[in-house]
Structure formats: structure tokens, C-alpha cells
C-alpha positions as a printed Julia matrix, in Angstrom:
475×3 Matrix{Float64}:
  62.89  -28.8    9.85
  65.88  -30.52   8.02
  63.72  -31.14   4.46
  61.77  -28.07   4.51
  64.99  -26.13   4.73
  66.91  -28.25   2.17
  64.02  -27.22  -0.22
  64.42  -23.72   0.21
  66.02  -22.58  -3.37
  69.19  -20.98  -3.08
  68.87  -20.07   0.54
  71.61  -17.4    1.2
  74.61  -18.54   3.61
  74.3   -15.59   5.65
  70.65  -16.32   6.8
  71.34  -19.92   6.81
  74.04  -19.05   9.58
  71.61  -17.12  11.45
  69.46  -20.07  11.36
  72.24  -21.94  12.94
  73.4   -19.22  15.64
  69.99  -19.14  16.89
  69.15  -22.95  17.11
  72.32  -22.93  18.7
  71.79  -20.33  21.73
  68.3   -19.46  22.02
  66.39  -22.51  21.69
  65.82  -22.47  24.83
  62.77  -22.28  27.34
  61.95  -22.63  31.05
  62.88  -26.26  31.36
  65.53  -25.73  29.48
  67.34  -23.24  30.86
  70.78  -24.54  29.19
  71.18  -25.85  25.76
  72.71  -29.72  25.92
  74.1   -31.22  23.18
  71.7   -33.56  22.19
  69.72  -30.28  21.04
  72.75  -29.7   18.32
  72.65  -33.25  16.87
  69.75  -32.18  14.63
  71.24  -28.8   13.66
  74.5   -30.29  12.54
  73.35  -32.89  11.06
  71.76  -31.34   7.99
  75.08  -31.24   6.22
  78.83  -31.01   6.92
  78.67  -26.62   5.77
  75.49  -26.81   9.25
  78.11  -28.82  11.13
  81.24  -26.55  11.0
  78.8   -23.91  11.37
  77.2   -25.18  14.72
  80.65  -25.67  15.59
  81.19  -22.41  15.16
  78.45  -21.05  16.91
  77.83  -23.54  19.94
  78.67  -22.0   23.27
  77.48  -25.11  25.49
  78.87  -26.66  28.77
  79.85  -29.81  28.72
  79.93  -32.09  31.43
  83.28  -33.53  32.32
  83.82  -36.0   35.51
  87.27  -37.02  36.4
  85.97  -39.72  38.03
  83.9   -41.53  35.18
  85.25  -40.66  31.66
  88.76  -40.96  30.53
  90.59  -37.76  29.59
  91.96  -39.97  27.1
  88.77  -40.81  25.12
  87.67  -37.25  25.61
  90.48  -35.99  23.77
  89.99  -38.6   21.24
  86.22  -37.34  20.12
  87.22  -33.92  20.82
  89.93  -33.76  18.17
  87.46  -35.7   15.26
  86.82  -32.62  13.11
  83.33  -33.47  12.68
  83.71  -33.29  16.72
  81.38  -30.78  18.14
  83.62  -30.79  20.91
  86.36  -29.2   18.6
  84.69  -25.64  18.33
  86.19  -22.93  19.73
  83.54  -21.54  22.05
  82.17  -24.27  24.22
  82.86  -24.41  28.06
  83.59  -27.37  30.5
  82.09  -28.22  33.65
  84.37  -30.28  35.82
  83.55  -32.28  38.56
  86.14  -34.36  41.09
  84.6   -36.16  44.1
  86.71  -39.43  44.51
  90.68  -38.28  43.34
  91.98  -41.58  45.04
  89.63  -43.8   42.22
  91.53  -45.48  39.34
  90.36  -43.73  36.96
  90.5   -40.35  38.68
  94.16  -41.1   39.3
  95.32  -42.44  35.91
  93.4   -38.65  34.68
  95.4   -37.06  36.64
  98.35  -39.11  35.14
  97.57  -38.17  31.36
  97.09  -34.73  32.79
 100.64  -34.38  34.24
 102.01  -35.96  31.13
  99.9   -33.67  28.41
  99.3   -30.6   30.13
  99.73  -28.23  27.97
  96.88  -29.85  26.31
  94.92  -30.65  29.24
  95.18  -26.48  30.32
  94.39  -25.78  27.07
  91.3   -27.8   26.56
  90.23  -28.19  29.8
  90.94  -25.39  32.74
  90.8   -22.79  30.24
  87.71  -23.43  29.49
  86.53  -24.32  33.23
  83.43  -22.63  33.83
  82.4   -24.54  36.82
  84.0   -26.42  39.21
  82.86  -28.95  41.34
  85.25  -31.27  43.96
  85.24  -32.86  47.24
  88.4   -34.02  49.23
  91.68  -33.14  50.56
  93.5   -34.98  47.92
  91.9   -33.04  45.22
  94.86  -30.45  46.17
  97.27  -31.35  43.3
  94.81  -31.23  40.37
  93.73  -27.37  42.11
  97.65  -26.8   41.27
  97.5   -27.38  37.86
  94.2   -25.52  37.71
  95.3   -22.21  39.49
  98.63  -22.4   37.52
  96.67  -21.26  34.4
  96.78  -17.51  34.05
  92.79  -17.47  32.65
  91.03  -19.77  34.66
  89.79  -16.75  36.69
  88.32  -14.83  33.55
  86.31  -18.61  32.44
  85.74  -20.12  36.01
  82.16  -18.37  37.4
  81.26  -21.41  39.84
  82.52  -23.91  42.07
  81.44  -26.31  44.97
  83.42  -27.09  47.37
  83.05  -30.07  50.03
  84.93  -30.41  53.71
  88.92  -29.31  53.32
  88.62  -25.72  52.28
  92.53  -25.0   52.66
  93.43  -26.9   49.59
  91.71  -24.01  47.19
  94.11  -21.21  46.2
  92.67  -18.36  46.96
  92.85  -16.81  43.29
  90.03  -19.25  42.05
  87.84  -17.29  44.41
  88.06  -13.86  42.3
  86.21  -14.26  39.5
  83.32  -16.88  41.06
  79.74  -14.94  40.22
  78.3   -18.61  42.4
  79.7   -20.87  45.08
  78.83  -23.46  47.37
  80.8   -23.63  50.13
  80.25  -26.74  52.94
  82.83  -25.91  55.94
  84.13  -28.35  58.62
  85.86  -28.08  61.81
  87.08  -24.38  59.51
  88.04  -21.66  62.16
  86.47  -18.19  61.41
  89.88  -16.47  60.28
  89.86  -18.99  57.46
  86.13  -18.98  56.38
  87.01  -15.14  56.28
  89.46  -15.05  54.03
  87.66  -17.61  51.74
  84.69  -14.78  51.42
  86.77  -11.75  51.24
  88.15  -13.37  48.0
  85.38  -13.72  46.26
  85.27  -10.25  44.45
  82.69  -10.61  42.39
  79.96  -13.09  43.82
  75.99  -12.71  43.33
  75.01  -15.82  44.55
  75.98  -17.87  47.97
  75.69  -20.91  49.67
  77.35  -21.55  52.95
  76.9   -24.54  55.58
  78.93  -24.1   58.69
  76.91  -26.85  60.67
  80.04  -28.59  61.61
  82.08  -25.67  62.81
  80.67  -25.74  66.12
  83.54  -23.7   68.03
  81.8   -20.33  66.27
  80.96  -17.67  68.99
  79.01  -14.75  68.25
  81.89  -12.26  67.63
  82.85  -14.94  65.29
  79.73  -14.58  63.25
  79.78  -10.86  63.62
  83.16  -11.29  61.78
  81.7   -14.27  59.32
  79.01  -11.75  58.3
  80.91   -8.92  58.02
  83.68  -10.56  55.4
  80.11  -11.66  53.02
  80.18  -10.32  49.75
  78.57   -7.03  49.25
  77.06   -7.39  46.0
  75.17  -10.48  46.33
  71.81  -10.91  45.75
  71.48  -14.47  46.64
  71.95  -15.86  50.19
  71.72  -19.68  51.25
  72.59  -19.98  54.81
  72.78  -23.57  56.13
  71.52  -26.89  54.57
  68.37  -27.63  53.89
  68.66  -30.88  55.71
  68.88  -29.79  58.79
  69.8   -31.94  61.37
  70.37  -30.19  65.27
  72.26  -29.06  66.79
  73.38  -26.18  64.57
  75.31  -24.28  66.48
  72.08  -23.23  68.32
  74.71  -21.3   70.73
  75.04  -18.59  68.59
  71.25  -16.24  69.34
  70.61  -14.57  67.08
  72.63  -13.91  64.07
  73.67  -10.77  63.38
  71.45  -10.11  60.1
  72.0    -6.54  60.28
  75.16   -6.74  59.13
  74.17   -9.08  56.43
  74.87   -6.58  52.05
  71.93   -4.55  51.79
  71.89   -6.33  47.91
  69.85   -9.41  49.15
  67.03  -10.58  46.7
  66.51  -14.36  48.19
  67.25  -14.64  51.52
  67.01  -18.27  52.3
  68.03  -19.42  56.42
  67.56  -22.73  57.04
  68.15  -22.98  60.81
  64.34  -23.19  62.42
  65.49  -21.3   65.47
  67.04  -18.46  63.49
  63.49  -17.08  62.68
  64.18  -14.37  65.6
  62.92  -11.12  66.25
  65.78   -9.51  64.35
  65.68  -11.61  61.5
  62.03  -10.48  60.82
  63.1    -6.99  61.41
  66.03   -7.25  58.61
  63.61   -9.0   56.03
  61.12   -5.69  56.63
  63.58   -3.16  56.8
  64.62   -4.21  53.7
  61.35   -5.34  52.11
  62.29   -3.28  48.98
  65.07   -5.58  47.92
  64.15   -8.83  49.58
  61.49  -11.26  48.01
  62.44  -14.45  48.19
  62.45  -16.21  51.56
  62.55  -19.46  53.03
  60.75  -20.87  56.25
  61.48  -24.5   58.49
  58.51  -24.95  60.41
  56.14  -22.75  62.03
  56.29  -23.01  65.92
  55.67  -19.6   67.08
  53.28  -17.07  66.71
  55.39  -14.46  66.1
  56.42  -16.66  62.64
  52.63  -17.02  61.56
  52.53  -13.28  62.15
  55.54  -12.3   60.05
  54.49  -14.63  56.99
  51.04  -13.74  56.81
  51.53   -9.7   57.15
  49.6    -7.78  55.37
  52.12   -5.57  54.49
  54.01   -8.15  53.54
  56.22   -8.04  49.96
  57.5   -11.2   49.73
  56.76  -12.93  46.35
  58.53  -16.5   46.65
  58.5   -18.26  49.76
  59.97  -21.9   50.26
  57.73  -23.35  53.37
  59.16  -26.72  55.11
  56.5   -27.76  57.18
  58.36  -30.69  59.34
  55.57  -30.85  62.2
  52.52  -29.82  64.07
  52.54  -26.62  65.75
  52.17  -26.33  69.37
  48.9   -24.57  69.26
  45.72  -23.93  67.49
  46.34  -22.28  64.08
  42.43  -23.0   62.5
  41.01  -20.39  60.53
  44.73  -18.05  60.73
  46.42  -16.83  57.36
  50.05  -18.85  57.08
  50.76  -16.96  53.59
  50.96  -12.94  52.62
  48.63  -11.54  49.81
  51.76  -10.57  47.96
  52.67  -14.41  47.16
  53.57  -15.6   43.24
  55.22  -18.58  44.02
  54.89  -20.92  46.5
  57.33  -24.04  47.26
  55.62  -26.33  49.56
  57.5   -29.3   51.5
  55.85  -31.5   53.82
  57.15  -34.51  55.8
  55.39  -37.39  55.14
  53.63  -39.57  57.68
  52.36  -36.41  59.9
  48.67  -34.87  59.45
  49.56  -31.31  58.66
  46.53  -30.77  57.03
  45.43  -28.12  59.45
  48.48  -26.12  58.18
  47.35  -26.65  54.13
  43.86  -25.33  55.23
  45.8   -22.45  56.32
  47.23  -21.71  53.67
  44.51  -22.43  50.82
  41.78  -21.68  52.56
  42.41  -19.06  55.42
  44.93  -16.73  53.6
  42.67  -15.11  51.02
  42.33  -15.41  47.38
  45.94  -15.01  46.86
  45.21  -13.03  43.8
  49.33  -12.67  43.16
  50.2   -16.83  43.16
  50.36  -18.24  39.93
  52.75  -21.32  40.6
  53.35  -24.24  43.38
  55.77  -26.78  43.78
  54.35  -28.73  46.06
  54.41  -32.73  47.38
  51.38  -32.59  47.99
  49.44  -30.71  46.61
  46.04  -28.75  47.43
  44.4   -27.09  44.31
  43.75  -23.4   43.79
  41.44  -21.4   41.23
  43.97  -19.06  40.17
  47.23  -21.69  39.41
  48.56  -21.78  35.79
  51.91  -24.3   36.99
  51.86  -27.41  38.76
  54.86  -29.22  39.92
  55.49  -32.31  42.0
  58.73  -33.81  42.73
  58.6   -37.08  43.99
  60.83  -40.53  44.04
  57.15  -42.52  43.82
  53.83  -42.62  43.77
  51.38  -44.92  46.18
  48.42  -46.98  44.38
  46.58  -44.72  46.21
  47.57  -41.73  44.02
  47.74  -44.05  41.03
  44.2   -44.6   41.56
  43.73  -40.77  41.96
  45.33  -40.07  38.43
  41.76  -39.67  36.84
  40.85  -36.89  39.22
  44.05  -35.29  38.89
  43.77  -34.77  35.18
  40.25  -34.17  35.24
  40.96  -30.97  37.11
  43.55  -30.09  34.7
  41.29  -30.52  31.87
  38.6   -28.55  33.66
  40.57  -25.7   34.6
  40.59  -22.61  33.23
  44.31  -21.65  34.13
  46.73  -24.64  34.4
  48.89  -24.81  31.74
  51.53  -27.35  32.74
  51.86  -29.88  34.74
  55.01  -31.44  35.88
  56.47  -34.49  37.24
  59.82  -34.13  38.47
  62.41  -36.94  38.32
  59.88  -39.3   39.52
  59.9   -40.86  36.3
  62.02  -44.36  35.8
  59.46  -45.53  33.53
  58.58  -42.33  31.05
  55.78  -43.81  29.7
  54.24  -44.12  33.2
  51.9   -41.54  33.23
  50.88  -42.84  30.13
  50.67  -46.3   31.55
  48.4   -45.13  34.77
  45.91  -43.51  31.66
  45.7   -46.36  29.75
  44.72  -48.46  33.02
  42.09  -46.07  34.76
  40.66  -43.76  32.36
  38.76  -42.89  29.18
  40.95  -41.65  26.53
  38.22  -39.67  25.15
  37.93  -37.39  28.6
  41.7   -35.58  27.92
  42.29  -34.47  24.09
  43.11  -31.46  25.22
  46.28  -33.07  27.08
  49.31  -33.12  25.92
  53.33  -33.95  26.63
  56.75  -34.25  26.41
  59.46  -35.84  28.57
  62.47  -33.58  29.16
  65.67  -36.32  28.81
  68.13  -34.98  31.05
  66.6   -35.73  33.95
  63.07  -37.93  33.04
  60.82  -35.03  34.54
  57.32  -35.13  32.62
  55.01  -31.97  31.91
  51.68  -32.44  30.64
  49.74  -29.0   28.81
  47.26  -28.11  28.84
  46.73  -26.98  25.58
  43.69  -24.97  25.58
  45.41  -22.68  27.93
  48.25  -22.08  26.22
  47.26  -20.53  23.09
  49.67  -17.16  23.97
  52.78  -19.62  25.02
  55.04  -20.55  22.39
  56.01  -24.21  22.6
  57.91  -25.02  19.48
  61.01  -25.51  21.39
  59.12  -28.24  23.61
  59.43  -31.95  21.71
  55.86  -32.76  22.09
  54.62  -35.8   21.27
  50.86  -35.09  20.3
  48.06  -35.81  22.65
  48.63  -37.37  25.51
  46.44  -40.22  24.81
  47.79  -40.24  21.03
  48.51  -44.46  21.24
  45.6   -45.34  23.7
């Protein structure tokens, strides 16, 4: 990009700057749903005029962890004037998990001795928060002591002691993650009656196990009315979870719910299937720990069904014969598929690939692992390793991608220590000749791999992906 553009003739400034802005902001795809820094390094390094300009025009988030880098040494790149860090538009994203660490502690030292530098680079610019702790209470007082922070902060995560967060920081949050402990309802109340203007929650109140059900009556009441996004519980769910409280009182639950995701596997009660179908207009996204009851296989696999995303944790057997039964509704796009290892739940796959139709709607699964289907154009795994059993299964794998006629990608999420292991597994079991069509790139912020498959993806633009040729390019 860099020489073609140098040996444009008298480019004008005003479309070079365009150029710039849109590097800067819209190169962006679905894998990259956030523009990092490394993706400006190229842009402003054409010449010093691109530089200021990308300065200029950057609006990223960067990463800042109290308990890692030095305030010190941030301030000291940030105030380089060939900094990138010393436009005027970028954000922060603070995180704060161990405040009685040495370096956490002498931070909060330079911050109490420069803070009118540290609100004005840092909490003004807050635009999510993440912190853990009881002694994280002082830095929150220098935080809420800035008269912006509300209009810049939009999320935050907050871990055990909730009492230590002024209630102000709440007011402006459009997402929050909120883990309670030992937190009596009043409290957890007031906490969600703050937060004016939040789409999207998360809320874990495992370990407040003196709850009643007029307490959760009062809990869902005090929820946010506009959101659109509910996680209630953790997804590692361990029992008991406050399994006293039958059933929860969904009706009372904003009428504005889009994903509706309950973790707790004995919540899946005849009035939490009634909620999700009395309001089946506004509700597709749903999640779903285990199948143990008929009336659950029922309410997934409706007919009338309109759910369109469904996250499915299959954790163990059921209790009875589900062979030949639909586990999945007609209506299904996306499927996310967990299943504990170690325990044959095949009969439950065959369900759902085999015994719930053509699924004519699905076009994507995130699965570990994974049973194929005709009508898939994404594949993702996410997995910490692979057994020489699947590395021996690699040739099969991509043979089916080659041969389909609708996978496009293929991805391998944060599996990856190696990046060239994919690669690797090629090179040792297969033909290099069988998979020019094959291509990939390795997306650096996290090592996650997708292989294309290019002959399906002549209508997807992937100039903003950093492929590196075919897959097989060095074999």
C-alpha cells in the first residue's frame, strides 16, 4: 500500500486524509471487531504528515493494567509527539485485579502525586473498567472524583466487594458484569437501579445464598428496563445455586430482552418457557445446561419455535431414551455447541444433526466437537489441544472443507501456541497438492487461526484479512 500511494502524483491532502480516517476506523471485519494498534503502525508509518494525521484520526482503546505497566513509562511514550498515544481521541481500558502488588501500589503513588495528569489522561478517557478487590476503593475515589468519567465510562466488571463502587459510575454503563457475594438484596438493588442506561447484563449471585423469593421478586424488579442482553449466573456452574429459590420470577424480567441467557439447569421451569414464548417476538438468543426433562426437549425443538442462536451445554446423559427426537428448532442460524469431555453424548449429536431436520436457517457452529452439516458456511473450534488422534484426522478435516460447497472459514480458537501448527500437522500427513484452494491468516491478538476457503468466498471481501497465500504456500 505504502509505495503505490507514494507514487500517486500530487495526491490531494484532503483525500489522502480520508485515506487515513478510514484505515483508521473501518478496517475492520468480523474477527476484528476493534481496531488495535498494531493495525496503525503501517498507516503512520508512511511519513511524519500520515502520522500526525492517524493521530488525529485514531479513536482506539488501549489497554492499560495497573498491575503490569508503570504509569510512569506510559506517560513517557504517551507524551513522544510521534506517540500515537498523544492524539486526542483515543480511549483507555483499565483494569485493577491485585491493588496490594508493588507495582499496583507505587501506580497508585504517581497517581496521587500527578493527578491532575493522571485524570486527565487516564479516567477521562476511561471507557471500560475492570477491578477486583476491596482495596481497589481508593483508586474508585479518584475515579468518581472526575466530573466526565460518566459521559466516557460505558463498561465495567466488577468482582466480590460491590460497596466500594460509588454509585455515580453506574449511570452512564451501556455493559456490566457484576459477580455478587454474601451482597444482601437492598444493596444488589440499588447497584441496578443506578444503572440508567444499560443494554447489556451480567449478574452472578451464586454466593448470596440468604436470597428468598420476595427477594428475587425485588432483584428482578430493580433490572434495567431497556436491556436487551441478559446473562444470569455463571457459566460454570457449580451447585448449589440457590436451588431454594423455584422458580424465578421471569415475568417480571424488561420486556426489551434479545439474548436471554440462564445458566442455572434447574431454572428451565415451566414459566421460564412460557416467558421465552410469550415474548418470542423480541427474544432470540437463548442458552440451555443440559437436557434432563422432556418438557426441555419439547421447548427447544418446537416447531413454532423463533429462536435463532442457541448456546447448548450438554454436561451428561439424559435419563431416558431421546433416539430419533428433534433437540434443535427449524428456526436455528447459529448454533454454540459445548460438550463435556469423557462422556458418550453422541446420542444427543445424532439428535441434533440428524433427527432435527435440514435446518435450512443454520449457517454457523461453534462447536468442540464437531459433527458436519451440508448447509454450514463457518466453522469454529475452541480448544486448549488437540489429541494425535485428531492430529491424525487433520487430512479428513480439510478434505471436507475443500469438498464443500459452503464453508468458507474455518477457525481455530486460541488453541494455537505454535501458529504454524496447522501448518506443521499438513506438512506431516498430507499432500500439498489436495488443498490449493486453502488458505490463512493468524489473527495476533489472541493466536486463533482461520483457514478459507477460497472458492467460496468469491462475494466476501477479505482485504482487511493479512493472508498469507495458500495454505500450503512453503510445503
Amino acid at each position: 500500500m505504502t509505495d503505490s500511494l507514494l507514487n500517486l502524483p500530487n495526491l490531494p491532502w484532503v483525500i489522502q486524509s480520508e485515506i487515513i480516517y478510514v484505515l483508521c476506523n473501518y478496517k475492520k471485519n468480523q474477527d476484528h471487531k476493534q481496531i488495535k494498534p498494531s493495525d496503525l503502525f503501517d498507516v503512520a508509518g508512511v511519513s511524519r504528515a500520515w502520522r500526525q494525521a492517524t493521530k488525529a484520526s485514531s479513536s482506539i482503546c488501549w489497554y492499560v493494567n495497573m498491575d503490569i505497566y508503570y504509569l510512569q513509562d506510559y506517560r513517557l511514550h504517551s507524551e513522544n509527539p510521534l506517540s500515537l498515544l498523544s492524539g486526542l481521541s483515543h480511549t483507555v481500558n483499565v483494569s485493577i485485579f491485585y491493588p496490594t502488588s508493588g507495582r499496583t501500589k507505587r501506580n497508585k503513588e504517581y497517581a496521587d502525586t500527578h493527578l491532575e495528569w493522571f485524570k486527565e489522561h487516564i479516567v477521562n478517557r476511561i471507557s471500560l473498567l475492570s477491578i477486583d478487590k476491596e482495596e481497589t476503593s481508593e483508586w474508585l475515589d479518584i475515579f468518581n472524583s472526575s466530573q466526565t468519567i460518566t459521559q466516557s465510562l460505558k463498561e465495567m466488571s466488577k468482582f466480590n466487594d460491590i460497596y466500594s463502587v460509588p454509585l455515580e459510575l453506574y449511570h452512564g454503563l451501556t455493559k456490566v458484569y457484576l459477580d455478587f457475594a454474601m451482597t444482601p438484596c437492598k444493596e444488589i438493588c440499588r447497584v441496578l437501579k443506578s444503572c440508567h442506561n444499560l443494554l447489556s447484563l451480567t449478574i452472578d449471585v451464586t454466593e448470596c445464598q440468604d436470597l428468598k423469593d420476595a427477594d428475587m421478586v425485588k432483584l428482578f424488579s430493580s433490572i434495567p428496563r431497556n436491556i436487551t442482553k441478559l446473562r444470569w449466573g455463571s457459566q460454570q456452574y457449580k451447585p448449589p445455586y440457590i436451588s431454594h429459590v423455584q422458580p424465578l420470577p421471569f415475568h417480571l424480567l424488561p420486556k426489551s430482552i434479545q439474548h436471554l441467557y440462564i445458566w442455572d439447569p434447574s431454572q428451565c421451569t415451566r414459566e421460564y418457557i412460557e416467558h421465552v414464548q410469550a415474548n418470542s417476538t423480541t427474544i432470540s438468543s437463548i442458552s440451555q445446561r443440559g437436557i434432563s426433562t422432556q418438557q426441555s426437549i419439547d421447548f427447544l425443538s418446537s416447531p413454532s419455535s423463533t429462536i435463532k442462536r442457541l448456546h447448548l451445554s450438554l454436561q451428561e446423559q439424559t435419563p431416558f431414551s431421546i433416539t430419533g427426537k428433534p433437540l434443535v428448532p427449524a428456526s436455528l442460524e447459529i448454533l454454540k455447541l459445548e460438550v463435556k469431555r469423557y462422556i458418550d453424548l453422541s446420542d444427543q449429536i445424532d439428535c441434533i444433526f440428524k433427527s432435527s431436520g435440514p435446518l435450512p436457517n443454520l449457517h454457523t457452529i461453534i462447536a468442540d466437537p464437531l459433527e458436519s452439516s451440508q448447509s454450514l458456511r463457518v466453522i469454529d473450534f475452541y480448544a486448549v489441544s488437540f489429541t494425535t488422534s485428531f492430529d491424525q484426522g487433520i487430512d479428513s478435516l480439510l478434505t471436507a472443507i475443500t469438498n464443500s460447497s459452503s464453508v468458507e472459514r474455518l477457525y481455530f480458537r486460541r488453541s494455537l501456541t505454535n501458529p504454524n501448527y496447522i501448518v506443521d500437522l499438513i506438512k506431516n500427513y498430507i499432500p500439498s497438492i489436495k488443498y490449493m484452494s486453502l488458505a490463512s491468516t493468524v489473527l495476533q491478538q489472541n493466536n486463533d487461526m482461520i483457514i478459507f476457503n477460497l472458492k467460496n468466498c468469491l462475494e466476501i471481501d477479505l482485504s482487511s484479512y493479512n493472508l498469507k497465500g495458500k495454505l500450503i504456500k512453503e510445503i
